Coordinates of C-alpha atoms and ligand atoms in Angstrom, one line a residue:
M1 CA 18.9 -10.7 7.9
Y2 CA 17.5 -10.2 4.6
E3 CA 19.0 -11.4 1.2
P4 CA 21.6 -8.4 0.2
V5 CA 19.1 -7.3 -2.6
I6 CA 16.2 -6.7 -0.2
S7 CA 18.3 -4.9 2.3
A8 CA 19.5 -2.7 -0.7
A9 CA 15.7 -2.1 -1.4
I10 CA 14.9 -1.1 1.9
E11 CA 18.2 1.5 1.8
Y12 CA 16.7 2.6 -1.6
I13 CA 13.5 3.5 -0.5
K14 CA 14.6 5.2 2.5
E15 CA 16.5 7.8 0.6
L16 CA 13.7 8.0 -1.8
F17 CA 11.1 9.0 0.6
K18 CA 13.3 11.0 2.9
D19 CA 11.2 14.1 2.4
S20 CA 7.9 12.9 2.3
S21 CA 5.5 13.3 5.2
D22 CA 2.1 12.5 3.8
G23 CA 1.8 8.8 4.7
H24 CA 3.5 7.5 1.6
D25 CA 7.0 7.1 3.2
A26 CA 9.4 4.2 3.3
K27 CA 7.7 2.9 6.6
H28 CA 4.5 2.4 4.5
S29 CA 6.6 0.3 2.1
I30 CA 8.1 -1.7 4.6
R31 CA 4.8 -2.5 6.3
V32 CA 3.6 -3.4 2.9
F33 CA 6.7 -5.7 2.5
Q34 CA 5.9 -7.4 6.0
N35 CA 2.2 -7.7 5.0
A36 CA 3.2 -9.4 1.9
L37 CA 5.6 -11.7 3.5
M38 CA 2.8 -12.7 6.1
I39 CA 0.4 -13.5 3.3
A40 CA 2.8 -15.5 1.3
E41 CA 3.4 -17.9 4.1
D42 CA 0.1 -19.4 3.1
H43 CA 1.4 -19.7 -0.5
P44 CA 4.8 -21.6 -0.7
E45 CA 4.5 -21.8 -4.5
C46 CA 5.0 -18.0 -4.7
D47 CA 8.0 -16.2 -5.6
K48 CA 9.0 -14.4 -2.5
T49 CA 11.7 -12.4 -4.2
V50 CA 9.6 -10.9 -6.5
I51 CA 6.8 -10.2 -4.0
S52 CA 9.3 -8.5 -1.7
L53 CA 11.0 -6.2 -4.3
A54 CA 7.4 -5.4 -5.7
A55 CA 6.2 -4.6 -2.2
L56 CA 9.2 -2.4 -1.4
L57 CA 9.2 -0.5 -4.6
H58 CA 5.5 -0.1 -5.2
D59 CA 5.4 3.5 -4.5
A60 CA 8.7 4.4 -5.8
D61 CA 7.1 5.9 -8.8
D62 CA 3.6 7.1 -7.2
H63 CA 2.6 9.9 -9.4
K64 CA 1.5 11.8 -6.4
L65 CA 5.1 12.0 -5.2
F66 CA 7.2 11.5 -8.3
D67 CA 7.6 12.9 -11.8
T68 CA 8.8 9.7 -13.1
E69 CA 7.4 7.5 -16.2
D70 CA 7.6 3.8 -16.8
N71 CA 8.5 2.9 -13.2
R72 CA 11.9 4.8 -13.7
N73 CA 12.8 4.6 -10.1
A74 CA 11.9 0.9 -9.6
R75 CA 13.9 0.0 -13.0
A76 CA 17.0 2.0 -12.1
F77 CA 17.1 0.1 -8.8
L78 CA 16.5 -3.1 -10.4
E79 CA 19.0 -2.6 -13.2
R80 CA 21.5 -1.8 -10.6
W81 CA 21.1 -5.2 -9.0
Q82 CA 21.1 -6.7 -12.3
A83 CA 17.8 -8.1 -12.3
G84 CA 16.9 -10.0 -15.4
R85 CA 14.5 -8.6 -17.8
A86 CA 11.7 -11.0 -17.0
Q87 CA 12.0 -10.5 -13.3
T88 CA 12.1 -6.7 -14.0
E89 CA 8.8 -6.8 -16.1
R90 CA 7.2 -9.2 -13.4
I91 CA 7.9 -6.8 -10.7
C92 CA 6.9 -3.7 -12.6
G93 CA 3.7 -5.3 -13.8
I94 CA 2.8 -6.0 -10.2
I95 CA 3.7 -2.4 -9.1
N96 CA 1.2 -1.1 -11.9
S97 CA -1.5 -3.4 -10.6
V98 CA -1.5 -2.4 -7.1
S99 CA -2.7 1.1 -6.7
F100 CA -6.4 1.3 -5.9
S101 CA -7.0 4.6 -7.6
Q102 CA -5.8 3.5 -10.9
N103 CA -7.2 0.0 -10.9
R104 CA -10.7 0.0 -9.6
G105 CA -12.2 -3.3 -9.8
K106 CA -9.3 -5.1 -11.6
V107 CA -7.8 -8.0 -10.1
P108 CA -4.0 -8.5 -10.5
E109 CA -3.3 -11.4 -13.1
T110 CA -0.8 -13.2 -11.0
L111 CA -0.7 -14.6 -7.2
E112 CA 2.3 -12.4 -6.3
G113 CA 0.5 -9.3 -7.7
M114 CA -2.9 -10.4 -5.6
I115 CA -0.7 -10.7 -2.4
V116 CA 1.1 -7.3 -3.0
Q117 CA -2.2 -5.6 -3.6
D118 CA -3.8 -7.2 -0.3
A119 CA -0.8 -5.9 1.5
D120 CA -0.8 -2.5 0.3
R121 CA -4.6 -2.3 1.1
L122 CA -4.3 -3.7 4.7
D123 CA -1.9 -0.7 5.3
A124 CA -4.6 1.7 4.1
M125 CA -7.0 0.2 6.7
G126 CA -7.1 -0.1 10.6
A127 CA -5.3 2.2 12.9
V128 CA -2.3 2.8 10.6
G129 CA -4.9 3.6 7.7
I130 CA -6.7 6.0 9.9
A131 CA -3.2 7.8 10.7
R132 CA -2.2 7.8 7.2
T133 CA -5.4 9.3 6.1
F134 CA -5.3 12.3 8.5
A135 CA -1.5 12.7 7.6
F136 CA -2.2 12.8 4.1
G137 CA -5.2 15.2 4.6
G138 CA -3.1 17.5 6.6
S139 CA -0.1 17.7 4.4
H140 CA -2.5 18.7 1.4
G141 CA -4.0 21.3 3.6
R142 CA -7.3 19.8 3.9
A143 CA -10.0 19.9 6.8
L144 CA -10.4 16.8 8.9
E145 CA -14.1 16.3 7.3
S146 CA -12.4 16.1 3.8
S147 CA -10.3 13.2 5.3
L148 CA -13.4 11.5 6.8
Q149 CA -15.0 11.3 3.3
H150 CA -12.0 9.3 2.1
F151 CA -13.3 6.4 4.3
Y152 CA -16.4 6.2 2.3
D153 CA -14.6 6.9 -0.8
K154 CA -12.1 4.2 -0.4
L155 CA -11.4 2.9 2.9
L156 CA -14.5 0.9 3.9
L157 CA -14.7 -0.6 0.3
L158 CA -11.5 -2.6 0.8
R159 CA -12.5 -5.3 3.0
D160 CA -14.9 -6.6 0.2
E161 CA -12.1 -6.6 -2.3
M162 CA -9.3 -8.5 -0.9
N163 CA -7.8 -11.3 -2.9
T164 CA -6.5 -13.6 -0.4
Q165 CA -8.1 -15.6 2.5
K166 CA -5.2 -14.1 5.0
G167 CA -5.9 -10.6 3.7
R168 CA -9.6 -11.0 4.0
E169 CA -9.3 -12.1 7.6
I170 CA -7.0 -9.3 8.6
A171 CA -9.1 -6.8 6.7
E172 CA -12.1 -7.9 8.6
S173 CA -10.9 -6.7 12.0
R174 CA -9.2 -3.6 10.7
H175 CA -12.7 -2.8 9.0
L176 CA -14.4 -3.2 12.2
F177 CA -11.9 -0.9 14.0
M178 CA -12.6 1.8 11.4
E179 CA -16.1 1.7 11.7
E180 CA -15.6 1.7 15.5
F181 CA -13.6 4.8 15.0
L182 CA -16.3 6.6 12.9
K183 CA -18.9 6.0 15.3
E184 CA -16.8 7.5 18.3
Y185 CA -15.8 10.2 16.0
S186 CA -19.5 11.1 14.9
K187 CA -20.4 10.8 18.8
E188 CA -17.8 13.3 19.9
T189 CA -18.7 15.8 17.3
C190 CA -22.4 15.2 17.8
G191 CA -22.2 14.3 13.9
S192 CA -21.2 17.8 13.0
E193 CA -18.2 16.7 11.0
S194 CA -19.5 13.6 9.7
R195 CA -20.2 13.4 5.9
Ligands
LIG201 P1 -3.3 4.0 -4.2 O1 -1.9 4.1 -4.3 O2 -4.0 2.6 -3.8 O3 -4.1 4.4 -5.5 P2 -3.7 6.3 -2.7 O4 -2.2 6.5 -3.1 O5 -4.8 6.8 -3.4 O6 -4.0 4.7 -3.1 O7 -3.8 6.3 -1.2 C1 -3.0 5.8 -0.2 C2 -3.3 6.3 1.1 O8 -3.2 7.9 1.1 C3 -4.7 6.3 1.3 O9 -5.1 4.9 2.0 C4 -4.9 7.3 2.3 O10 -4.6 7.0 3.5 C5 -4.4 8.6 1.8 N1 -5.3 9.3 1.0 C6 -5.2 9.2 -0.5 N2 -6.1 9.9 -0.8 C7 -6.4 10.5 0.2 C8 -7.6 11.5 0.2 N3 -8.2 12.2 -0.5 N4 -7.9 11.9 1.8 C9 -7.4 11.3 2.8 N5 -6.3 10.5 2.4 C10 -6.0 10.1 1.4
LIG202 NI1 1.0 2.0 -1.0

């Protein structure tokens, strides 16, 4: 269904994340890949192979999970698939520009980078974003209210930092859903666990 290098990247990340249960797993990267392709439909000029590989590999060297330097896991895959030097640098450049915590306020330099960054941010929002946040908190031994704080530290800020029109549209409905969730949570706990 996908070109061979994309199918191989999917298999590669499934293996890489097989022990991960904190919301940074292969399924997250596959959703980011799918979000990115959806946004890319509005931008026929963009390089879909670069977008796909950057999306699939964007967490392959996340410092929270892997003790690698200089995108070693992503580079190992790209080398195996004989990606050229320029393409490898483009993909690694995008991967390094995606992270929210490491790039506060910085906009990626290329359209492909903007698309992958929006795609990753969308997966931090909405129902999946809520589920991932509590999975992350749980796997780090944190109480529910500590994960609630993450909504104010990051998740509710994302809507206003999207790069693309399609990203903004999807972010809007996911943002409203998170606000609804927080309202309901506060109601059910009589505000005792909110921040
Ligand atoms: P990025 O890779 O963009 O810097 P993170 O890896 O910090 O973003 O976060 C990815 C996801 O992990 C978040 O969207 C959230 O679901 C979860 N997460 C990260 N930090 C926390 C936290 N302190 N509490 C709860 N969830 C978190
Ligand atoms: Ni991610």
